[in-house]
mmCIF file of C-alpha atoms in Angstrom:
data_model
loop_
_atom_site.group_PDB
_atom_site.id
_atom_site.type_symbol
_atom_site.label_atom_id
_atom_site.label_comp_id
_atom_site.label_asym_id
_atom_site.label_seq_id
_atom_site.Cartn_x
_atom_site.Cartn_y
_atom_site.Cartn_z
ATOM 1 C CA UNK A 1458 -32.238 -11.265 -59.603
ATOM 2 C CA UNK A 1459 -32.812 -7.618 -58.709
ATOM 3 C CA UNK A 1460 -31.318 -6.613 -55.376
ATOM 4 C CA UNK A 1461 -33.692 -5.471 -52.674
ATOM 5 C CA UNK A 1462 -33.658 -1.718 -52.027
ATOM 6 C CA UNK A 1463 -35.476 -0.264 -49.035
ATOM 7 C CA UNK A 1464 -35.640 3.186 -50.663
ATOM 8 C CA UNK A 1465 -37.810 1.924 -53.529
ATOM 9 C CA UNK A 1466 -40.654 1.138 -51.057
ATOM 10 C CA UNK A 1467 -40.732 4.626 -49.543
ATOM 11 C CA UNK A 1468 -42.145 7.898 -50.938
ATOM 12 C CA UNK A 1469 -39.762 10.333 -52.657
ATOM 13 C CA UNK A 1470 -39.472 13.047 -50.008
ATOM 14 C CA UNK A 1471 -36.551 15.569 -49.966
ATOM 15 C CA UNK A 1472 -35.706 14.869 -46.327
ATOM 16 C CA UNK A 1473 -35.789 11.135 -46.965
ATOM 17 C CA UNK A 1474 -33.461 11.525 -49.926
ATOM 18 C CA UNK A 1475 -31.023 13.444 -47.717
ATOM 19 C CA UNK A 1476 -31.241 10.663 -45.145
ATOM 20 C CA UNK A 1477 -30.295 8.021 -47.709
ATOM 21 C CA UNK A 1478 -27.371 10.190 -48.871
ATOM 22 C CA UNK A 1479 -26.158 10.410 -45.273
ATOM 23 C CA UNK A 1480 -26.472 6.637 -44.865
ATOM 24 C CA UNK A 1481 -24.501 6.095 -48.078
ATOM 25 C CA UNK A 1482 -21.780 8.461 -46.853
ATOM 26 C CA UNK A 1483 -21.535 6.607 -43.529
ATOM 27 C CA UNK A 1484 -21.321 3.234 -45.274
ATOM 28 C CA UNK A 1485 -18.619 4.503 -47.618
ATOM 29 C CA UNK A 1486 -16.714 5.857 -44.634
ATOM 30 C CA UNK A 1487 -17.093 2.534 -42.831
ATOM 31 C CA UNK A 1488 -15.647 0.629 -45.795
ATOM 32 C CA UNK A 1489 -12.693 3.031 -45.922
ATOM 33 C CA UNK A 1490 -12.112 2.771 -42.167
ATOM 34 C CA UNK A 1491 -12.231 -1.040 -42.299
ATOM 35 C CA UNK A 1492 -9.677 -1.022 -45.133
ATOM 36 C CA UNK A 1493 -7.351 1.059 -42.955
ATOM 37 C CA UNK A 1494 -7.923 -1.346 -40.056
ATOM 38 C CA UNK A 1495 -6.983 -4.361 -42.215
ATOM 39 C CA UNK A 1496 -3.826 -2.587 -43.393
ATOM 40 C CA UNK A 1497 -2.732 -1.732 -39.839
ATOM 41 C CA UNK A 1498 -3.494 -5.218 -38.501
ATOM 42 C CA UNK A 1499 -1.472 -6.991 -41.193
ATOM 43 C CA UNK A 1500 1.391 -4.549 -40.820
ATOM 44 C CA UNK A 1501 1.326 -5.050 -37.058
ATOM 45 C CA UNK A 1502 1.651 -8.812 -37.607
ATOM 46 C CA UNK A 1503 4.641 -8.313 -39.896
ATOM 47 C CA UNK A 1504 6.443 -5.830 -37.628
ATOM 48 C CA UNK A 1505 5.864 -7.957 -34.533
ATOM 49 C CA UNK A 1506 7.366 -11.039 -36.186
ATOM 50 C CA UNK A 1507 10.337 -9.015 -37.431
ATOM 51 C CA UNK A 1508 10.992 -7.608 -33.956
ATOM 52 C CA UNK A 1509 10.579 -11.038 -32.361
ATOM 53 C CA UNK A 1510 13.264 -12.512 -34.633
ATOM 54 C CA UNK A 1511 15.754 -9.759 -33.754
ATOM 55 C CA UNK A 1512 17.174 -9.918 -30.190
ATOM 56 C CA UNK A 1513 18.073 -6.217 -30.318
ATOM 57 C CA UNK A 1514 14.484 -5.153 -30.952
ATOM 58 C CA UNK A 1515 12.703 -6.779 -28.023
ATOM 59 C CA UNK A 1516 11.714 -3.391 -26.594
ATOM 60 C CA UNK A 1517 9.955 -2.547 -29.872
ATOM 61 C CA UNK A 1518 8.198 -5.908 -29.791
ATOM 62 C CA UNK A 1519 6.871 -5.196 -26.318
ATOM 63 C CA UNK A 1520 5.730 -1.734 -27.412
ATOM 64 C CA UNK A 1521 3.685 -3.258 -30.231
ATOM 65 C CA UNK A 1522 2.197 -5.853 -27.886
ATOM 66 C CA UNK A 1523 1.326 -3.187 -25.294
ATOM 67 C CA UNK A 1524 -1.051 -1.355 -27.633
ATOM 68 C CA UNK A 1525 -4.596 -1.331 -26.292
ATOM 69 C CA UNK A 1526 -6.878 -3.501 -28.413
ATOM 70 C CA UNK A 1527 -9.998 -1.896 -26.971
ATOM 71 C CA UNK A 1528 -9.158 1.311 -28.872
ATOM 72 C CA UNK A 1529 -9.392 -0.367 -32.292
ATOM 73 C CA UNK A 1530 -13.211 -0.055 -32.564
ATOM 74 C CA UNK A 1531 -12.931 3.582 -31.475
ATOM 75 C CA UNK A 1532 -10.371 4.207 -34.199
ATOM 76 C CA UNK A 1533 -12.681 2.698 -36.823
ATOM 77 C CA UNK A 1534 -15.652 4.685 -35.515
ATOM 78 C CA UNK A 1535 -13.852 8.053 -35.551
ATOM 79 C CA UNK A 1536 -12.347 7.439 -38.979
ATOM 80 C CA UNK A 1537 -15.767 6.438 -40.335
ATOM 81 C CA UNK A 1538 -17.201 9.759 -39.171
ATOM 82 C CA UNK A 1539 -14.323 11.743 -40.669
ATOM 83 C CA UNK A 1540 -14.576 10.006 -44.049
ATOM 84 C CA UNK A 1541 -18.365 10.409 -44.058
ATOM 85 C CA UNK A 1542 -18.074 14.160 -43.478
ATOM 86 C CA UNK A 1543 -15.329 14.621 -46.059
ATOM 87 C CA UNK A 1544 -16.368 15.975 -49.454
ATOM 88 C CA UNK A 1545 -15.604 14.007 -52.594
ATOM 89 C CA UNK A 1546 -13.468 16.797 -54.098
ATOM 90 C CA UNK A 1547 -11.061 17.031 -51.137
ATOM 91 C CA UNK A 1548 -10.955 13.231 -50.816
ATOM 92 C CA UNK A 1549 -10.026 13.027 -54.501
ATOM 93 C CA UNK A 1550 -7.276 15.625 -54.039
ATOM 94 C CA UNK A 1551 -5.847 13.711 -51.071
ATOM 95 C CA UNK A 1552 -5.747 10.507 -53.133
ATOM 96 C CA UNK A 1553 -4.015 12.154 -56.093
ATOM 97 C CA UNK A 1554 -1.499 13.930 -53.872
ATOM 98 C CA UNK A 1555 -0.521 10.753 -52.045
ATOM 99 C CA UNK A 1556 -0.259 8.738 -55.271
ATOM 100 C CA UNK A 1557 2.159 11.270 -56.736
ATOM 101 C CA UNK A 1558 4.164 11.386 -53.506
ATOM 102 C CA UNK A 1559 4.281 7.587 -53.240
ATOM 103 C CA UNK A 1560 5.515 7.188 -56.816
ATOM 104 C CA UNK A 1561 8.201 9.811 -56.225
ATOM 105 C CA UNK A 1562 9.292 8.145 -52.978
ATOM 106 C CA UNK A 1563 9.462 4.664 -54.482
ATOM 107 C CA UNK A 1564 11.468 5.911 -57.465
ATOM 108 C CA UNK A 1565 13.966 7.761 -55.274
ATOM 109 C CA UNK A 1566 14.337 5.256 -52.416
ATOM 110 C CA UNK A 1567 13.536 1.948 -54.083
ATOM 111 C CA UNK A 1568 12.173 -1.077 -52.276
ATOM 112 C CA UNK A 1569 13.222 -1.803 -48.730
ATOM 113 C CA UNK A 1570 12.476 -0.969 -45.125
ATOM 114 C CA UNK A 1571 11.093 2.434 -46.091
ATOM 115 C CA UNK A 1572 8.085 0.746 -47.690
ATOM 116 C CA UNK A 1573 6.750 -0.251 -44.264
ATOM 117 C CA UNK A 1574 6.642 3.387 -43.214
ATOM 118 C CA UNK A 1575 4.970 4.283 -46.501
ATOM 119 C CA UNK A 1576 2.212 1.781 -45.697
ATOM 120 C CA UNK A 1577 1.502 3.645 -42.465
ATOM 121 C CA UNK A 1578 1.612 7.050 -44.134
ATOM 122 C CA UNK A 1579 -1.011 5.964 -46.671
ATOM 123 C CA UNK A 1580 -3.670 5.074 -44.074
ATOM 124 C CA UNK A 1581 -5.853 8.132 -44.439
ATOM 125 C CA UNK A 1582 -5.303 8.317 -48.194
ATOM 126 C CA UNK A 1583 -6.405 4.671 -48.439
ATOM 127 C CA UNK A 1584 -9.660 5.510 -46.652
ATOM 128 C CA UNK A 1585 -10.225 8.458 -48.994
ATOM 129 C CA UNK A 1586 -9.427 6.242 -51.984
ATOM 130 C CA UNK A 1587 -11.994 3.633 -50.978
ATOM 131 C CA UNK A 1588 -14.644 6.344 -50.511
ATOM 132 C CA UNK A 1589 -13.836 7.892 -53.907
ATOM 133 C CA UNK A 1590 -13.919 4.543 -55.676
ATOM 134 C CA UNK A 1591 -17.266 3.559 -54.162
ATOM 135 C CA UNK A 1592 -18.758 6.992 -54.852
ATOM 136 C CA UNK A 1593 -17.684 6.800 -58.500
ATOM 137 C CA UNK A 1594 -18.544 3.157 -59.148
ATOM 138 C CA UNK A 1595 -21.996 3.377 -57.534
ATOM 139 C CA UNK A 1596 -22.930 6.804 -58.863
ATOM 140 C CA UNK A 1597 -26.408 6.567 -60.360
ATOM 141 C CA UNK A 1598 -26.827 2.895 -59.397
ATOM 142 C CA UNK A 1599 -30.483 2.053 -58.571
ATOM 143 C CA UNK A 1600 -29.577 -0.005 -55.492
ATOM 144 C CA UNK A 1601 -26.433 1.727 -54.281
ATOM 145 C CA UNK A 1602 -27.429 1.571 -50.608
ATOM 146 C CA UNK A 1603 -27.885 -2.209 -50.759
ATOM 147 C CA UNK A 1604 -24.535 -2.577 -52.495
ATOM 148 C CA UNK A 1605 -22.861 -0.421 -49.861
ATOM 149 C CA UNK A 1606 -24.426 -2.510 -47.096
ATOM 150 C CA UNK A 1607 -22.919 -5.639 -48.624
ATOM 151 C CA UNK A 1608 -19.549 -3.923 -49.077
ATOM 152 C CA UNK A 1609 -19.588 -2.656 -45.489
ATOM 153 C CA UNK A 1610 -20.484 -6.118 -44.182
ATOM 154 C CA UNK A 1611 -17.623 -7.734 -46.105
ATOM 155 C CA UNK A 1612 -15.179 -5.008 -45.070
ATOM 156 C CA UNK A 1613 -16.209 -5.345 -41.436
ATOM 157 C CA UNK A 1614 -15.739 -9.116 -41.584
ATOM 158 C CA UNK A 1615 -12.247 -8.760 -43.065
ATOM 159 C CA UNK A 1616 -11.307 -6.119 -40.501
ATOM 160 C CA UNK A 1617 -12.537 -8.320 -37.643
ATOM 161 C CA UNK A 1618 -10.551 -11.349 -38.787
ATOM 162 C CA UNK A 1619 -7.430 -9.244 -39.435
ATOM 163 C CA UNK A 1620 -7.722 -7.768 -35.933
ATOM 164 C CA UNK A 1621 -8.092 -11.262 -34.437
ATOM 165 C CA UNK A 1622 -5.036 -12.400 -36.386
ATOM 166 C CA UNK A 1623 -2.960 -9.519 -35.018
ATOM 167 C CA UNK A 1624 -4.163 -10.202 -31.476
ATOM 168 C CA UNK A 1625 -3.384 -13.923 -31.820
ATOM 169 C CA UNK A 1626 0.117 -13.193 -33.093
ATOM 170 C CA UNK A 1627 0.942 -10.626 -30.407
ATOM 171 C CA UNK A 1628 -0.374 -12.946 -27.687
ATOM 172 C CA UNK A 1629 0.533 -16.495 -28.727
ATOM 173 C CA UNK A 1630 2.955 -16.439 -31.680
ATOM 174 C CA UNK A 1631 6.025 -16.431 -29.433
ATOM 175 C CA UNK A 1632 4.684 -19.561 -27.714
ATOM 176 C CA UNK A 1633 3.281 -21.360 -30.758
ATOM 177 C CA UNK A 1634 6.048 -20.818 -33.320
ATOM 178 C CA UNK A 1635 8.730 -22.956 -31.559
ATOM 179 C CA UNK A 1636 6.213 -25.702 -30.710
ATOM 180 C CA UNK A 1637 4.855 -25.798 -34.286
ATOM 181 C CA UNK A 1638 1.390 -27.056 -33.373
ATOM 182 C CA UNK A 1639 -0.620 -23.988 -34.456
ATOM 183 C CA UNK A 1640 -1.381 -24.023 -38.160
ATOM 184 C CA UNK A 1641 -1.806 -20.258 -38.352
ATOM 185 C CA UNK A 1642 1.523 -19.572 -36.667
ATOM 186 C CA UNK A 1643 3.260 -22.157 -38.853
ATOM 187 C CA UNK A 1644 1.876 -20.414 -41.936
ATOM 188 C CA UNK A 1645 3.158 -17.054 -40.712
ATOM 189 C CA UNK A 1646 6.502 -18.610 -39.828
ATOM 190 C CA UNK A 1647 6.990 -19.785 -43.404
ATOM 191 C CA UNK A 1648 5.201 -17.035 -45.354
ATOM 192 C CA UNK A 1649 5.080 -14.025 -43.025
ATOM 193 C CA UNK A 1650 7.883 -12.287 -44.938
ATOM 194 C CA UNK A 1651 5.508 -11.986 -47.904
ATOM 195 C CA UNK A 1652 3.075 -9.637 -46.121
ATOM 196 C CA UNK A 1653 4.718 -6.428 -47.469
ATOM 197 C CA UNK A 1654 4.529 -7.735 -51.029
ATOM 198 C CA UNK A 1655 0.859 -8.629 -50.529
ATOM 199 C CA UNK A 1656 0.089 -5.172 -49.158
ATOM 200 C CA UNK A 1657 2.092 -3.467 -51.910
ATOM 201 C CA UNK A 1658 0.183 -5.256 -54.680
ATOM 202 C CA UNK A 1659 -3.197 -4.664 -53.031
ATOM 203 C CA UNK A 1660 -2.487 -0.963 -52.481
ATOM 204 C CA UNK A 1661 -1.229 -0.532 -56.047
ATOM 205 C CA UNK A 1662 -4.525 -1.864 -57.435
ATOM 206 C CA UNK A 1663 -6.591 0.126 -54.930
ATOM 207 C CA UNK A 1664 -4.892 3.435 -55.673
ATOM 208 C CA UNK A 1665 -4.946 2.826 -59.435
ATOM 209 C CA UNK A 1666 -8.752 2.556 -59.288
ATOM 210 C CA UNK A 1667 -8.977 5.426 -56.786
ATOM 211 C CA UNK A 1668 -6.909 7.737 -59.000
ATOM 212 C CA UNK A 1669 -9.202 7.148 -61.972
ATOM 213 C CA UNK A 1670 -12.234 7.746 -59.762
ATOM 214 C CA UNK A 1671 -10.672 10.887 -58.267
ATOM 215 C CA UNK A 1672 -10.014 12.434 -61.677
ATOM 216 C CA UNK A 1673 -13.569 11.640 -62.801
ATOM 217 C CA UNK A 1674 -15.098 13.070 -59.596
ATOM 218 C CA UNK A 1675 -13.159 16.315 -59.946
ATOM 219 C CA UNK A 1676 -13.890 16.729 -63.656
ATOM 220 C CA UNK A 1677 -17.638 16.284 -63.236
ATOM 221 C CA UNK A 1678 -17.876 19.731 -61.618
ATOM 222 C CA UNK A 1679 -16.511 21.519 -64.696
ATOM 223 C CA UNK A 1680 -18.802 22.740 -67.464
ATOM 224 C CA UNK A 1681 -16.050 23.513 -69.989
ATOM 225 C CA UNK A 1682 -12.458 22.628 -70.821
ATOM 226 C CA UNK A 1683 -11.269 26.146 -69.975
ATOM 227 C CA UNK A 1684 -12.734 25.853 -66.480
ATOM 228 C CA UNK A 1685 -11.015 22.510 -65.984
ATOM 229 C CA UNK A 1686 -7.676 23.934 -67.143
ATOM 230 C CA UNK A 1687 -7.986 26.807 -64.655
ATOM 231 C CA UNK A 1688 -8.273 24.218 -61.880
ATOM 232 C CA UNK A 1689 -5.769 21.578 -62.994
ATOM 233 C CA UNK A 1690 -2.928 24.010 -63.867
ATOM 234 C CA UNK A 1691 -2.433 25.443 -60.347
ATOM 235 C CA UNK A 1692 -3.121 21.992 -58.892
ATOM 236 C CA UNK A 1693 -0.297 20.464 -60.944
ATOM 237 C CA UNK A 1694 2.093 23.251 -59.951
ATOM 238 C CA UNK A 1695 1.126 22.913 -56.278
ATOM 239 C CA UNK A 1696 1.614 19.145 -56.257
ATOM 240 C CA UNK A 1697 4.962 19.407 -58.041
ATOM 241 C CA UNK A 1698 6.250 21.901 -55.486
ATOM 242 C CA UNK A 1699 4.982 19.718 -52.639
ATOM 243 C CA UNK A 1700 6.765 16.629 -53.971
ATOM 244 C CA UNK A 1701 10.022 18.542 -54.467
ATOM 245 C CA UNK A 1702 9.770 19.940 -50.941
ATOM 246 C CA UNK A 1703 9.055 16.530 -49.412
ATOM 247 C CA UNK A 1704 12.000 14.930 -51.175
ATOM 248 C CA UNK A 1705 14.276 17.697 -49.910
ATOM 249 C CA UNK A 1706 12.985 17.319 -46.359
ATOM 250 C CA UNK A 1707 13.487 13.552 -46.373
ATOM 251 C CA UNK A 1708 17.063 13.980 -47.493
ATOM 252 C CA UNK A 1709 18.200 16.830 -45.231
ATOM 253 C CA UNK A 1710 15.750 17.349 -42.360
ATOM 254 C CA UNK A 1711 17.587 17.842 -39.040
ATOM 255 C CA UNK A 1712 14.430 17.074 -37.061
ATOM 256 C CA UNK A 1713 13.594 13.739 -35.489
ATOM 257 C CA UNK A 1714 11.440 11.176 -37.250
ATOM 258 C CA UNK A 1715 8.161 11.936 -35.529
ATOM 259 C CA UNK A 1716 8.187 15.767 -35.973
ATOM 260 C CA UNK A 1717 9.067 15.371 -39.633
ATOM 261 C CA UNK A 1718 6.032 13.137 -40.209
ATOM 262 C CA UNK A 1719 3.620 15.614 -38.666
ATOM 263 C CA UNK A 1720 5.387 18.525 -40.325
ATOM 264 C CA UNK A 1721 4.825 16.805 -43.661
ATOM 265 C CA UNK A 1722 1.094 16.545 -42.954
ATOM 266 C CA UNK A 1723 0.846 20.224 -42.041
ATOM 267 C CA UNK A 1724 2.751 21.315 -45.135
ATOM 268 C CA UNK A 1725 0.665 19.147 -47.464
ATOM 269 C CA UNK A 1726 -2.657 20.247 -46.020
ATOM 270 C CA UNK A 1727 -1.452 23.839 -45.982
ATOM 271 C CA UNK A 1728 -0.649 23.612 -49.678
ATOM 272 C CA UNK A 1729 -4.093 22.215 -50.468
ATOM 273 C CA UNK A 1730 -5.677 24.892 -48.272
ATOM 274 C CA UNK A 1731 -3.976 27.707 -50.178
ATOM 275 C CA UNK A 1732 -4.850 26.076 -53.500
ATOM 276 C CA UNK A 1733 -8.534 25.708 -52.643
ATOM 277 C CA UNK A 1734 -8.692 29.279 -51.356
ATOM 278 C CA UNK A 1735 -8.142 30.362 -54.958
ATOM 279 C CA UNK A 1736 -9.901 27.703 -57.036
ATOM 280 C CA UNK A 1737 -12.161 25.878 -54.586
ATOM 281 C CA UNK A 1738 -15.432 26.421 -52.759
ATOM 282 C CA UNK A 1739 -16.016 27.410 -49.145
ATOM 283 C CA UNK A 1740 -17.076 23.867 -48.297
ATOM 284 C CA UNK A 1741 -13.703 22.622 -49.556
ATOM 285 C CA UNK A 1742 -11.986 24.782 -46.934
ATOM 286 C CA UNK A 1743 -14.018 23.122 -44.183
ATOM 287 C CA UNK A 1744 -13.234 19.693 -45.597
ATOM 288 C CA UNK A 1745 -9.504 20.490 -45.529
ATOM 289 C CA UNK A 1746 -9.660 20.922 -41.746
ATOM 290 C CA UNK A 1747 -11.645 17.682 -41.446
ATOM 291 C CA UNK A 1748 -9.023 15.955 -43.577
ATOM 292 C CA UNK A 1749 -6.242 17.304 -41.372
ATOM 293 C CA UNK A 1750 -7.944 15.860 -38.286
ATOM 294 C CA UNK A 1751 -8.358 12.490 -39.987
ATOM 295 C CA UNK A 1752 -4.724 12.323 -41.066
ATOM 296 C CA UNK A 1753 -3.441 13.271 -37.618
ATOM 297 C CA UNK A 1754 -5.770 10.728 -36.005
ATOM 298 C CA UNK A 1755 -4.366 7.925 -38.166
ATOM 299 C CA UNK A 1756 -0.768 8.916 -37.443
ATOM 300 C CA UNK A 1757 -1.365 9.189 -33.698
ATOM 301 C CA UNK A 1758 -2.984 5.743 -33.596
ATOM 302 C CA UNK A 1759 -0.041 4.223 -35.513
ATOM 303 C CA UNK A 1760 2.629 6.105 -33.540
ATOM 304 C CA UNK A 1761 4.245 2.977 -32.092
ATOM 305 C CA UNK A 1762 4.492 1.241 -35.456
ATOM 306 C CA UNK A 1763 5.878 4.428 -37.042
ATOM 307 C CA UNK A 1764 8.688 4.437 -34.485
ATOM 308 C CA UNK A 1765 9.414 0.780 -35.210
ATOM 309 C CA UNK A 1766 9.568 1.410 -38.960
ATOM 310 C CA UNK A 1767 11.817 4.447 -38.552
ATOM 311 C CA UNK A 1768 14.260 2.562 -36.295
ATOM 312 C CA UNK A 1769 14.650 -0.375 -38.661
#
């Protein structure tokens, strides 16, 4: 059966076409924002249970519980707008940069408590990766808007249930887990330690697809191999220097945990800004500032969980 598309019933006007493009961008941003919301909710469940089981971390448990749930929809709304405004080229660069940094971090640090912090640091890159993947997979599709509506509906449903799960755990898990009469809490009691492995596998698949989409989205703007080489050569050098710098900072930074996280964001975005000043377009420069706002917004919203991860 052919999917229903509202655009096929309307005349082909330039303004109308721009309106559908804007709607598609908003839906892609909404899917990316919902993916970030699911990640944060599941990680909040895991960190809360870990803090609850450790008598020395009760203050951290209370800090996680004290987060205002009413701000979650606002977080999704703001992140949707940021991802919708972000250009595909800068989103692709953010995805590739984080993938390289994540691989370097995992190879140097291995598996362990640092992976929880890496989950939080990938929030904005995850949103960009979802937008890139959808933009690439639905490019040229006759009913892309209908497909995005379905994807946004499913993503919103998953985000809503993940948020309810986190709220249930932070409110009732401490009461239900000793009594063992809540099936959900019993499941988390026996299998909650597997949440990081679930997130790690899901993110690995997501970023693998996003990396392929990012490379394809960047290469579509080049008319020749020489033009592509002139872009990819400085990009590779810039990313290599960024990874080396980040590894050095993680090993010897005298600053506290929180300043180093924000300093990392500023250095990374500054590197991309300088790179795009030479090989990018003027719109890319604007999108870099939008990307910086989105990354800082995600880190500010997850500030409490970042502190918990860094104190583990």
